[in-house]
PDB file of C-alpha atoms in Angstrom:
ATOM      1  CA  MET B   1      -4.024  37.494 -71.849  1.00 41.00           C
ATOM      2  CA  LYS B   2      -5.823  38.487 -68.679  1.00 41.00           C
ATOM      3  CA  LEU B   3      -7.894  35.306 -68.811  1.00 39.00           C
ATOM      4  CA  ARG B   4      -4.775  33.183 -69.258  1.00 42.00           C
ATOM      5  CA  ARG B   5      -3.061  34.809 -66.238  1.00 43.00           C
ATOM      6  CA  VAL B   6      -6.052  34.107 -63.972  1.00 43.00           C
ATOM      7  CA  THR B   7      -6.247  30.537 -65.243  1.00 43.00           C
ATOM      8  CA  ALA B   8      -2.550  29.947 -64.608  1.00 44.00           C
ATOM      9  CA  ALA B   9      -2.822  31.397 -61.103  1.00 44.00           C
ATOM     10  CA  SER B  10      -5.835  29.242 -60.374  1.00 43.00           C
ATOM     11  CA  ALA B  11      -3.975  26.174 -61.583  1.00 43.00           C
ATOM     12  CA  ALA B  12      -1.054  27.018 -59.317  1.00 43.00           C
ATOM     13  CA  VAL B  13      -3.343  27.376 -56.303  1.00 41.00           C
ATOM     14  CA  LEU B  14      -5.034  24.098 -57.167  1.00 38.00           C
ATOM     15  CA  ALA B  15      -1.681  22.336 -57.439  1.00 44.00           C
ATOM     16  CA  LEU B  16      -0.582  23.667 -54.049  1.00 38.00           C
ATOM     17  CA  ALA B  17      -3.846  22.549 -52.480  1.00 43.00           C
ATOM     18  CA  VAL B  18      -3.457  19.043 -53.896  1.00 38.00           C
ATOM     19  CA  ALA B  19       0.145  18.877 -52.670  1.00 42.00           C
ATOM     20  CA  ALA B  20      -0.841  20.076 -49.193  1.00 40.00           C
ATOM     21  CA  THR B  21      -3.622  17.508 -49.040  1.00 39.00           C
ATOM     22  CA  ALA B  22      -1.229  14.775 -50.082  1.00 41.00           C
ATOM     23  CA  CYS B  23       1.301  15.838 -47.414  1.00 42.00           C
ATOM     24  CA  GLY B  24      -1.413  15.939 -44.783  1.00 42.00           C
ATOM     25  CA  SER B  25      -2.518  12.473 -45.793  1.00 38.00           C
ATOM     26  CA  ASP B  26       1.037  11.140 -45.519  1.00 39.00           C
ATOM     27  CA  ASP B  27       1.493  12.683 -42.030  1.00 38.00           C
ATOM     28  CA  LYS B  28      -1.695  11.094 -40.793  1.00 34.00           C
ATOM     29  CA  ASP B  29      -0.722   7.698 -42.150  1.00 34.00           C
ATOM     30  CA  ASP B  30       2.723   7.929 -40.535  1.00 33.00           C
ATOM     31  CA  SER B  31       1.218   8.838 -37.172  1.00 30.00           C
ATOM     32  CA  SER B  32      -1.275   6.009 -37.346  1.00 31.00           C
ATOM     33  CA  SER B  33       1.391   3.546 -38.382  1.00 30.00           C
ATOM     34  CA  SER B  34       3.688   4.615 -35.522  1.00 30.00           C
ATOM     35  CA  SER B  35       0.930   4.250 -32.974  1.00 31.00           C
ATOM     36  CA  SER B  36      -0.273   0.904 -34.239  1.00 32.00           C
ATOM     37  CA  GLY B  37       3.284  -0.346 -34.459  1.00 36.00           C
ATOM     38  CA  GLY B  38       3.816   0.355 -30.729  1.00 45.00           C
ATOM     39  CA  GLY B  39       7.036   2.288 -31.238  1.00 57.00           C
ATOM     40  CA  ASP B  40       5.778   5.276 -29.241  1.00 79.00           C
ATOM     41  CA  LYS B  41       3.713   3.454 -26.629  1.00 93.00           C
ATOM     42  CA  LYS B  42       3.952   4.714 -23.064  1.00 97.00           C
ATOM     43  CA  ILE B  43       2.621   3.715 -19.675  1.00 98.00           C
ATOM     44  CA  THR B  44       1.963   6.272 -16.945  1.00 98.00           C
ATOM     45  CA  ILE B  45       2.577   5.187 -13.370  1.00 98.00           C
ATOM     46  CA  GLY B  46       1.867   7.075 -10.163  1.00 98.00           C
ATOM     47  CA  ILE B  47       4.454   6.931  -7.362  1.00 98.00           C
ATOM     48  CA  LYS B  48       5.529   9.002  -4.378  1.00 95.00           C
ATOM     49  CA  PHE B  49       8.245  11.540  -5.145  1.00 95.00           C
ATOM     50  CA  ASP B  50       9.252  12.266  -1.543  1.00 90.00           C
ATOM     51  CA  GLN B  51       9.615   8.940   0.275  1.00 92.00           C
ATOM     52  CA  PRO B  52      13.211   7.648   0.292  1.00 92.00           C
ATOM     53  CA  GLY B  53      13.329   3.877  -0.024  1.00 93.00           C
ATOM     54  CA  ILE B  54       9.732   3.820  -1.292  1.00 95.00           C
ATOM     55  CA  GLY B  55       9.423   6.335  -4.104  1.00 97.00           C
ATOM     56  CA  GLN B  56      11.700   9.320  -4.551  1.00 96.00           C
ATOM     57  CA  LYS B  57      12.523  11.692  -7.376  1.00 96.00           C
ATOM     58  CA  THR B  58      16.256  12.437  -7.466  1.00 95.00           C
ATOM     59  CA  PRO B  59      18.530  14.325  -9.866  1.00 96.00           C
ATOM     60  CA  ASP B  60      19.530  10.941 -11.294  1.00 95.00           C
ATOM     61  CA  GLY B  61      16.020   9.568 -11.734  1.00 97.00           C
ATOM     62  CA  TYR B  62      13.514   7.678  -9.612  1.00 98.00           C
ATOM     63  CA  THR B  63      14.377   5.245  -6.836  1.00 97.00           C
ATOM     64  CA  GLY B  64      12.696   3.131  -4.176  1.00 96.00           C
ATOM     65  CA  PHE B  65      10.969  -0.179  -3.584  1.00 97.00           C
ATOM     66  CA  ASP B  66       7.706   0.941  -5.203  1.00 98.00           C
ATOM     67  CA  VAL B  67       9.667   2.169  -8.215  1.00 98.00           C
ATOM     68  CA  ASP B  68      11.399  -1.215  -8.539  1.00 98.00           C
ATOM     69  CA  VAL B  69       8.074  -3.051  -8.241  1.00 98.00           C
ATOM     70  CA  ALA B  70       6.360  -0.762 -10.748  1.00 98.00           C
ATOM     71  CA  THR B  71       9.257  -1.048 -13.215  1.00 98.00           C
ATOM     72  CA  TYR B  72       9.164  -4.855 -12.986  1.00 98.00           C
ATOM     73  CA  VAL B  73       5.391  -4.897 -13.503  1.00 98.00           C
ATOM     74  CA  ALA B  74       5.624  -2.528 -16.474  1.00 98.00           C
ATOM     75  CA  LYS B  75       8.224  -4.784 -18.085  1.00 98.00           C
ATOM     76  CA  GLN B  76       5.915  -7.772 -17.689  1.00 98.00           C
ATOM     77  CA  LEU B  77       3.189  -5.711 -19.364  1.00 98.00           C
ATOM     78  CA  GLY B  78       5.507  -5.099 -22.330  1.00 98.00           C
ATOM     79  CA  TYR B  79       7.056  -1.719 -21.513  1.00 98.00           C
ATOM     80  CA  ASP B  80      10.745  -0.859 -21.292  1.00 97.00           C
ATOM     81  CA  GLU B  81      12.007   1.604 -18.680  1.00 97.00           C
ATOM     82  CA  ASP B  82      12.226   4.436 -21.197  1.00 96.00           C
ATOM     83  CA  GLN B  83       8.536   3.939 -21.996  1.00 98.00           C
ATOM     84  CA  ILE B  84       7.476   4.684 -18.412  1.00 98.00           C
ATOM     85  CA  GLN B  85       6.158   8.135 -17.551  1.00 98.00           C
ATOM     86  CA  TRP B  86       6.340   8.710 -13.798  1.00 98.00           C
ATOM     87  CA  LYS B  87       3.726  10.924 -12.173  1.00 98.00           C
ATOM     88  CA  GLU B  88       3.582  12.096  -8.565  1.00 96.00           C
ATOM     89  CA  ALA B  89       0.705  10.487  -6.678  1.00 95.00           C
ATOM     90  CA  LYS B  90       0.086  12.339  -3.443  1.00 91.00           C
ATOM     91  CA  SER B  91      -1.965  10.420  -0.904  1.00 89.00           C
ATOM     92  CA  ALA B  92      -5.058  12.597  -1.174  1.00 87.00           C
ATOM     93  CA  ASP B  93      -5.063  12.486  -4.997  1.00 94.00           C
ATOM     94  CA  ARG B  94      -4.662   8.774  -5.717  1.00 95.00           C
ATOM     95  CA  GLU B  95      -8.283   7.695  -6.219  1.00 96.00           C
ATOM     96  CA  THR B  96      -9.048  10.759  -8.330  1.00 97.00           C
ATOM     97  CA  MET B  97      -6.010  10.175 -10.554  1.00 98.00           C
ATOM     98  CA  LEU B  98      -7.144   6.622 -11.272  1.00 98.00           C
ATOM     99  CA  GLN B  99     -10.777   7.565 -11.836  1.00 98.00           C
ATOM    100  CA  ARG B 100      -9.817  10.335 -14.288  1.00 98.00           C
ATOM    101  CA  GLY B 101      -7.368   8.109 -16.158  1.00 98.00           C
ATOM    102  CA  ASP B 102      -4.375  10.335 -15.339  1.00 98.00           C
ATOM    103  CA  VAL B 103      -2.321   7.189 -14.692  1.00 98.00           C
ATOM    104  CA  ASP B 104      -2.522   3.532 -15.688  1.00 98.00           C
ATOM    105  CA  PHE B 105      -1.715   2.307 -12.194  1.00 98.00           C
ATOM    106  CA  ILE B 106      -0.406   3.581  -8.873  1.00 98.00           C
ATOM    107  CA  ALA B 107       2.284   2.058  -6.640  1.00 98.00           C
ATOM    108  CA  ALA B 108       2.728   4.586  -3.847  1.00 96.00           C
ATOM    109  CA  SER B 109       2.708   3.030  -0.342  1.00 94.00           C
ATOM    110  CA  TYR B 110      -0.993   2.569  -1.119  1.00 95.00           C
ATOM    111  CA  SER B 111      -2.571   0.643   1.772  1.00 93.00           C
ATOM    112  CA  ILE B 112      -5.611  -1.414   0.839  1.00 95.00           C
ATOM    113  CA  ASN B 113      -8.733  -0.645   2.870  1.00 92.00           C
ATOM    114  CA  ASP B 114     -12.489  -0.943   2.367  1.00 93.00           C
ATOM    115  CA  GLU B 115     -13.038   2.765   1.747  1.00 92.00           C
ATOM    116  CA  ARG B 116     -10.468   2.885  -1.052  1.00 94.00           C
ATOM    117  CA  ALA B 117     -11.506  -0.470  -2.503  1.00 97.00           C
ATOM    118  CA  ALA B 118     -14.997   0.930  -3.032  1.00 97.00           C
ATOM    119  CA  LYS B 119     -13.528   3.497  -5.450  1.00 97.00           C
ATOM    120  CA  VAL B 120     -10.640   1.664  -7.155  1.00 98.00           C
ATOM    121  CA  ASP B 121      -9.399  -1.901  -7.632  1.00 98.00           C
ATOM    122  CA  PHE B 122      -6.207  -3.230  -6.084  1.00 98.00           C
ATOM    123  CA  ALA B 123      -3.717  -5.756  -7.412  1.00 98.00           C
ATOM    124  CA  GLY B 124      -1.598  -7.460  -4.782  1.00 98.00           C
ATOM    125  CA  PRO B 125      -0.847  -6.907  -1.999  1.00 98.00           C
ATOM    126  CA  TYR B 126       2.882  -6.827  -2.707  1.00 98.00           C
ATOM    127  CA  LEU B 127       4.125  -5.764   0.761  1.00 98.00           C
ATOM    128  CA  LEU B 128       2.832  -6.171   4.301  1.00 97.00           C
ATOM    129  CA  ALA B 129       4.028  -3.218   6.354  1.00 95.00           C
ATOM    130  CA  HIS B 130       3.199  -2.228   9.937  1.00 95.00           C
ATOM    131  CA  GLN B 131       2.945   0.983  11.870  1.00 94.00           C
ATOM    132  CA  ASP B 132       6.103   1.305  13.925  1.00 95.00           C
ATOM    133  CA  VAL B 133       8.390   3.880  15.531  1.00 96.00           C
ATOM    134  CA  LEU B 134      11.867   5.078  14.687  1.00 96.00           C
ATOM    135  CA  VAL B 135      14.151   6.035  17.583  1.00 96.00           C
ATOM    136  CA  ARG B 136      17.794   6.991  17.960  1.00 96.00           C
ATOM    137  CA  ALA B 137      20.196   4.080  17.639  1.00 94.00           C
ATOM    138  CA  ASP B 138      21.434   4.509  21.218  1.00 95.00           C
ATOM    139  CA  ASP B 139      17.944   4.762  22.756  1.00 96.00           C
ATOM    140  CA  LYS B 140      17.404   2.241  25.575  1.00 95.00           C
ATOM    141  CA  ASP B 141      14.169   3.616  27.043  1.00 96.00           C
ATOM    142  CA  ILE B 142      11.593   2.900  24.324  1.00 97.00           C
ATOM    143  CA  LYS B 143      11.153  -0.871  24.215  1.00 96.00           C
ATOM    144  CA  SER B 144       7.378  -1.037  23.718  1.00 96.00           C
ATOM    145  CA  PRO B 145       4.571   1.303  22.580  1.00 95.00           C
ATOM    146  CA  GLU B 146       3.686   1.950  26.240  1.00 96.00           C
ATOM    147  CA  ASP B 147       7.166   3.424  26.763  1.00 97.00           C
ATOM    148  CA  LEU B 148       6.104   6.315  24.540  1.00 96.00           C
ATOM    149  CA  ASN B 149       4.113   7.754  27.457  1.00 96.00           C
ATOM    150  CA  SER B 150       5.599  11.141  28.410  1.00 95.00           C
ATOM    151  CA  LYS B 151       7.846  10.968  25.325  1.00 96.00           C
ATOM    152  CA  LYS B 152       7.757  13.421  22.437  1.00 96.00           C
ATOM    153  CA  LEU B 153       6.186  11.544  19.519  1.00 95.00           C
ATOM    154  CA  CYS B 154       6.362  12.989  16.000  1.00 94.00           C
ATOM    155  CA  SER B 155       4.479  12.435  12.778  1.00 88.00           C
ATOM    156  CA  VAL B 156       3.420  14.650   9.878  1.00 84.00           C
ATOM    157  CA  ALA B 157       0.490  17.027  10.149  1.00 75.00           C
ATOM    158  CA  GLY B 158      -2.753  15.331   9.177  1.00 64.00           C
ATOM    159  CA  SER B 159      -1.395  11.822   9.734  1.00 73.00           C
ATOM    160  CA  THR B 160      -3.444   9.362  11.778  1.00 73.00           C
ATOM    161  CA  SER B 161      -0.373   7.370  12.843  1.00 83.00           C
ATOM    162  CA  ALA B 162       0.676   9.415  15.866  1.00 81.00           C
ATOM    163  CA  GLN B 163      -2.902   9.984  16.975  1.00 81.00           C
ATOM    164  CA  ASN B 164      -3.491   6.224  16.778  1.00 83.00           C
ATOM    165  CA  VAL B 165      -0.619   5.643  19.227  1.00 90.00           C
ATOM    166  CA  LYS B 166      -1.819   8.390  21.567  1.00 87.00           C
ATOM    167  CA  ASP B 167      -5.437   7.206  21.551  1.00 88.00           C
ATOM    168  CA  LYS B 168      -4.837   3.473  21.910  1.00 89.00           C
ATOM    169  CA  LEU B 169      -1.376   2.752  23.288  1.00 90.00           C
ATOM    170  CA  ALA B 170       0.313   5.708  24.968  1.00 93.00           C
ATOM    171  CA  PRO B 171      -2.250   8.349  26.037  1.00 95.00           C
ATOM    172  CA  LYS B 172       0.395  10.444  27.777  1.00 95.00           C
ATOM    173  CA  ALA B 173       2.633  10.741  24.727  1.00 95.00           C
ATOM    174  CA  GLN B 174       3.436  14.332  23.792  1.00 95.00           C
ATOM    175  CA  LEU B 175       2.293  14.571  20.191  1.00 91.00           C
ATOM    176  CA  GLN B 176       4.428  16.755  17.923  1.00 91.00           C
ATOM    177  CA  GLN B 177       3.238  17.379  14.356  1.00 88.00           C
ATOM    178  CA  TYR B 178       5.683  18.598  11.708  1.00 89.00           C
ATOM    179  CA  GLN B 179       5.098  19.317   8.047  1.00 84.00           C
ATOM    180  CA  THR B 180       7.392  16.578   6.695  1.00 84.00           C
ATOM    181  CA  TYR B 181       9.006  13.349   7.860  1.00 85.00           C
ATOM    182  CA  SER B 182      12.384  14.907   7.124  1.00 85.00           C
ATOM    183  CA  GLN B 183      11.682  17.568   9.766  1.00 90.00           C
ATOM    184  CA  CYS B 184      10.748  14.818  12.227  1.00 92.00           C
ATOM    185  CA  LEU B 185      14.042  13.064  11.488  1.00 91.00           C
ATOM    186  CA  THR B 186      15.998  16.243  12.086  1.00 92.00           C
ATOM    187  CA  GLY B 187      14.193  16.664  15.399  1.00 95.00           C
ATOM    188  CA  LEU B 188      14.865  13.039  16.296  1.00 96.00           C
ATOM    189  CA  GLN B 189      18.539  13.438  15.508  1.00 94.00           C
ATOM    190  CA  SER B 190      18.871  16.597  17.599  1.00 95.00           C
ATOM    191  CA  GLY B 191      16.894  15.228  20.533  1.00 96.00           C
ATOM    192  CA  ALA B 192      13.971  17.617  20.112  1.00 96.00           C
ATOM    193  CA  ILE B 193      11.714  14.574  19.752  1.00 96.00           C
ATOM    194  CA  ASP B 194      12.045  11.008  21.038  1.00 97.00           C
ATOM    195  CA  ALA B 195      10.325   8.931  18.361  1.00 97.00           C
ATOM    196  CA  LEU B 196       8.843   9.167  14.879  1.00 96.00           C
ATOM    197  CA  THR B 197       5.900   6.988  13.859  1.00 94.00           C
ATOM    198  CA  THR B 198       4.437   5.861  10.531  1.00 93.00           C
ATOM    199  CA  ASP B 199       4.685   2.679   8.400  1.00 93.00           C
ATOM    200  CA  ASP B 200       7.853   0.692   9.123  1.00 94.00           C
ATOM    201  CA  SER B 201       8.664   0.526   5.406  1.00 93.00           C
ATOM    202  CA  ILE B 202       8.640   4.328   5.173  1.00 92.00           C
ATOM    203  CA  LEU B 203      10.711   4.644   8.348  1.00 93.00           C
ATOM    204  CA  ALA B 204      13.226   2.105   7.021  1.00 91.00           C
ATOM    205  CA  GLY B 205      13.507   4.036   3.780  1.00 90.00           C
ATOM    206  CA  TYR B 206      14.333   7.274   5.550  1.00 88.00           C
ATOM    207  CA  ALA B 207      16.756   5.595   7.951  1.00 86.00           C
ATOM    208  CA  SER B 208      18.538   3.949   5.007  1.00 85.00           C
ATOM    209  CA  GLN B 209      19.625   7.293   3.568  1.00 86.00           C
ATOM    210  CA  ALA B 210      23.389   7.711   3.580  1.00 85.00           C
ATOM    211  CA  SER B 211      23.222  10.808   5.788  1.00 86.00           C
ATOM    212  CA  PHE B 212      21.297   8.911   8.488  1.00 87.00           C
ATOM    213  CA  LYS B 213      22.964   5.506   8.253  1.00 84.00           C
ATOM    214  CA  GLY B 214      23.532   3.995  11.694  1.00 88.00           C
ATOM    215  CA  LYS B 215      21.820   6.852  13.544  1.00 93.00           C
ATOM    216  CA  PHE B 216      18.340   5.353  13.964  1.00 93.00           C
ATOM    217  CA  LYS B 217      16.664   2.014  14.596  1.00 92.00           C
ATOM    218  CA  LEU B 218      13.165   0.616  14.232  1.00 93.00           C
ATOM    219  CA  GLY B 219      11.210  -0.330  17.342  1.00 94.00           C
ATOM    220  CA  GLY B 220       9.749  -3.451  15.710  1.00 92.00           C
ATOM    221  CA  PHE B 221       6.363  -2.940  17.412  1.00 94.00           C
ATOM    222  CA  LYS B 222       4.083  -3.863  14.446  1.00 93.00           C
ATOM    223  CA  MET B 223       1.148  -1.835  15.757  1.00 93.00           C
ATOM    224  CA  THR B 224      -1.043  -2.141  12.640  1.00 90.00           C
ATOM    225  CA  ASN B 225      -1.126  -4.090   9.363  1.00 92.00           C
ATOM    226  CA  GLU B 226      -0.677  -2.064   6.163  1.00 92.00           C
ATOM    227  CA  ASN B 227      -1.186  -4.089   2.978  1.00 96.00           C
ATOM    228  CA  TYR B 228       0.382  -2.201   0.065  1.00 97.00           C
ATOM    229  CA  GLY B 229      -1.459  -2.749  -3.204  1.00 98.00           C
ATOM    230  CA  ILE B 230      -1.216  -1.442  -6.751  1.00 98.00           C
ATOM    231  CA  GLY B 231      -4.234   0.685  -7.540  1.00 98.00           C
ATOM    232  CA  VAL B 232      -6.000   0.541 -10.921  1.00 98.00           C
ATOM    233  CA  LYS B 233      -9.202   2.019 -12.247  1.00 98.00           C
ATOM    234  CA  LYS B 234     -12.338   0.192 -11.149  1.00 98.00           C
ATOM    235  CA  GLY B 235     -13.078  -2.691 -13.525  1.00 97.00           C
ATOM    236  CA  SER B 236      -9.702  -2.487 -15.314  1.00 98.00           C
ATOM    237  CA  ASP B 237      -8.332  -5.726 -16.788  1.00 97.00           C
ATOM    238  CA  LEU B 238      -4.888  -4.562 -15.615  1.00 98.00           C
ATOM    239  CA  LYS B 239      -5.625  -5.938 -12.144  1.00 98.00           C
ATOM    240  CA  ALA B 240      -5.307  -9.574 -13.223  1.00 98.00           C
ATOM    241  CA  LYS B 241      -2.236  -8.849 -15.360  1.00 98.00           C
ATOM    242  CA  ILE B 242      -0.483  -7.016 -12.533  1.00 98.00           C
ATOM    243  CA  ASP B 243      -1.292  -9.838 -10.109  1.00 98.00           C
ATOM    244  CA  THR B 244       0.420 -12.265 -12.501  1.00 98.00           C
ATOM    245  CA  ALA B 245       3.449  -9.984 -12.751  1.00 98.00           C
ATOM    246  CA  LEU B 246       3.724  -9.695  -8.965  1.00 98.00           C
ATOM    247  CA  GLU B 247       3.573 -13.459  -8.565  1.00 98.00           C
ATOM    248  CA  LYS B 248       6.447 -13.801 -11.020  1.00 98.00           C
ATOM    249  CA  MET B 249       8.450 -11.111  -9.214  1.00 98.00           C
ATOM    250  CA  VAL B 250       8.229 -13.132  -6.024  1.00 98.00           C
ATOM    251  CA  SER B 251       8.966 -16.490  -7.643  1.00 98.00           C
ATOM    252  CA  ASP B 252      12.095 -15.314  -9.485  1.00 98.00           C
ATOM    253  CA  LYS B 253      13.436 -13.600  -6.317  1.00 98.00           C
ATOM    254  CA  SER B 254      13.372 -10.104  -7.814  1.00 98.00           C
ATOM    255  CA  TRP B 255      11.104  -9.103  -4.933  1.00 98.00           C
ATOM    256  CA  ASP B 256      13.701 -10.141  -2.334  1.00 96.00           C
ATOM    257  CA  LYS B 257      16.425  -8.226  -4.145  1.00 96.00           C
ATOM    258  CA  ALA B 258      14.291  -5.073  -4.215  1.00 96.00           C
ATOM    259  CA  VAL B 259      13.574  -5.326  -0.477  1.00 94.00           C
ATOM    260  CA  GLU B 260      17.249  -5.750   0.386  1.00 92.00           C
ATOM    261  CA  ALA B 261      18.375  -2.942  -1.924  1.00 91.00           C
ATOM    262  CA  ASN B 262      15.925  -0.382  -0.559  1.00 91.00           C
ATOM    263  CA  PHE B 263      15.421  -1.319   3.103  1.00 87.00           C
ATOM    264  CA  GLY B 264      18.454  -3.420   4.021  1.00 78.00           C
ATOM    265  CA  PRO B 265      20.678  -0.624   5.399  1.00 74.00           C
ATOM    266  CA  ALA B 266      18.064   0.128   8.113  1.00 75.00           C
ATOM    267  CA  GLY B 267      17.937  -3.466   9.357  1.00 74.00           C
ATOM    268  CA  TYR B 268      14.298  -3.721   8.292  1.00 83.00           C
ATOM    269  CA  GLU B 269      12.866  -7.110   9.252  1.00 85.00           C
ATOM    270  CA  ASN B 270      10.305  -7.384   6.499  1.00 89.00           C
ATOM    271  CA  GLU B 271       7.435  -9.824   6.361  1.00 94.00           C
ATOM    272  CA  PRO B 272       7.617 -12.535   3.680  1.00 96.00           C
ATOM    273  CA  ALA B 273       6.057 -11.559   0.365  1.00 96.00           C
ATOM    274  CA  PRO B 274       2.270 -11.716   0.808  1.00 96.00           C
ATOM    275  CA  LYS B 275       0.126 -13.983  -1.311  1.00 96.00           C
ATOM    276  CA  ILE B 276      -1.934 -12.274  -3.970  1.00 95.00           C
ATOM    277  CA  GLY B 277      -5.397 -11.472  -2.664  1.00 95.00           C
ATOM    278  CA  ASN B 278      -4.437 -12.175   0.965  1.00 96.00           C
ATOM    279  CA  VAL B 279      -5.146  -8.906   2.774  1.00 96.00           C
ATOM    280  CA  VAL B 280      -4.091  -9.276   6.411  1.00 95.00           C
ATOM    281  CA  LYS B 281      -6.475  -7.482   8.769  1.00 90.00           C
TER     282      LYS B 281
END
């Protein structure tokens, strides 16, 4: 009797083990099938979370020109909107994020230059922006970069934009550095500062916010050329595919619609869509 009880128990354990193995095998097959079938595929895209009109995270989702461009590109690559995973790409982190594979590509007011191009590849450019200034809508004194002399000029701490103006165009400008562009805008609105400087596309995005509509205007000075590109990992075959998608976005007028939707309220006089591979120095 004792031998029979041990044998029965052993058989029960064996049966459970076989069942568990079978279940594990089924789970693995299901997972593999789901992945190979593409039902759960995702694409991870880096954008700015704090630049209205360019890339901004809001309670209702993500908005901005870069978001519209990235969404269009992702669709051309075979991904629906709900298959996109957005990831914040701060300026100082962009090359590292691409090199580590944290994202598939980055569209985040990412100006193409030689230093960056040595570390990552760029598709595009998809927008030619310029360094400019934002002033109050009723300002009649600042008509050229030289008029910034003796004026209070704001940009964010660590930015080269304001220093570029002070060094090359208006050496007597009173440089004010705040932590965020939003703080600069508040100062501009109150009169604490006279002008805010950075890329005109970024300035237009901020000025287009409902709370600031009609309060500011762009100088239109075009002090530098900023070619926005989509960054990918060095050697990635995504570069050619993204270039093709961008060309289609321009040809079917989706690019124009995205510019108007995101920058139009600020009266942004954008450059025509740049040709792929044409980086304007």
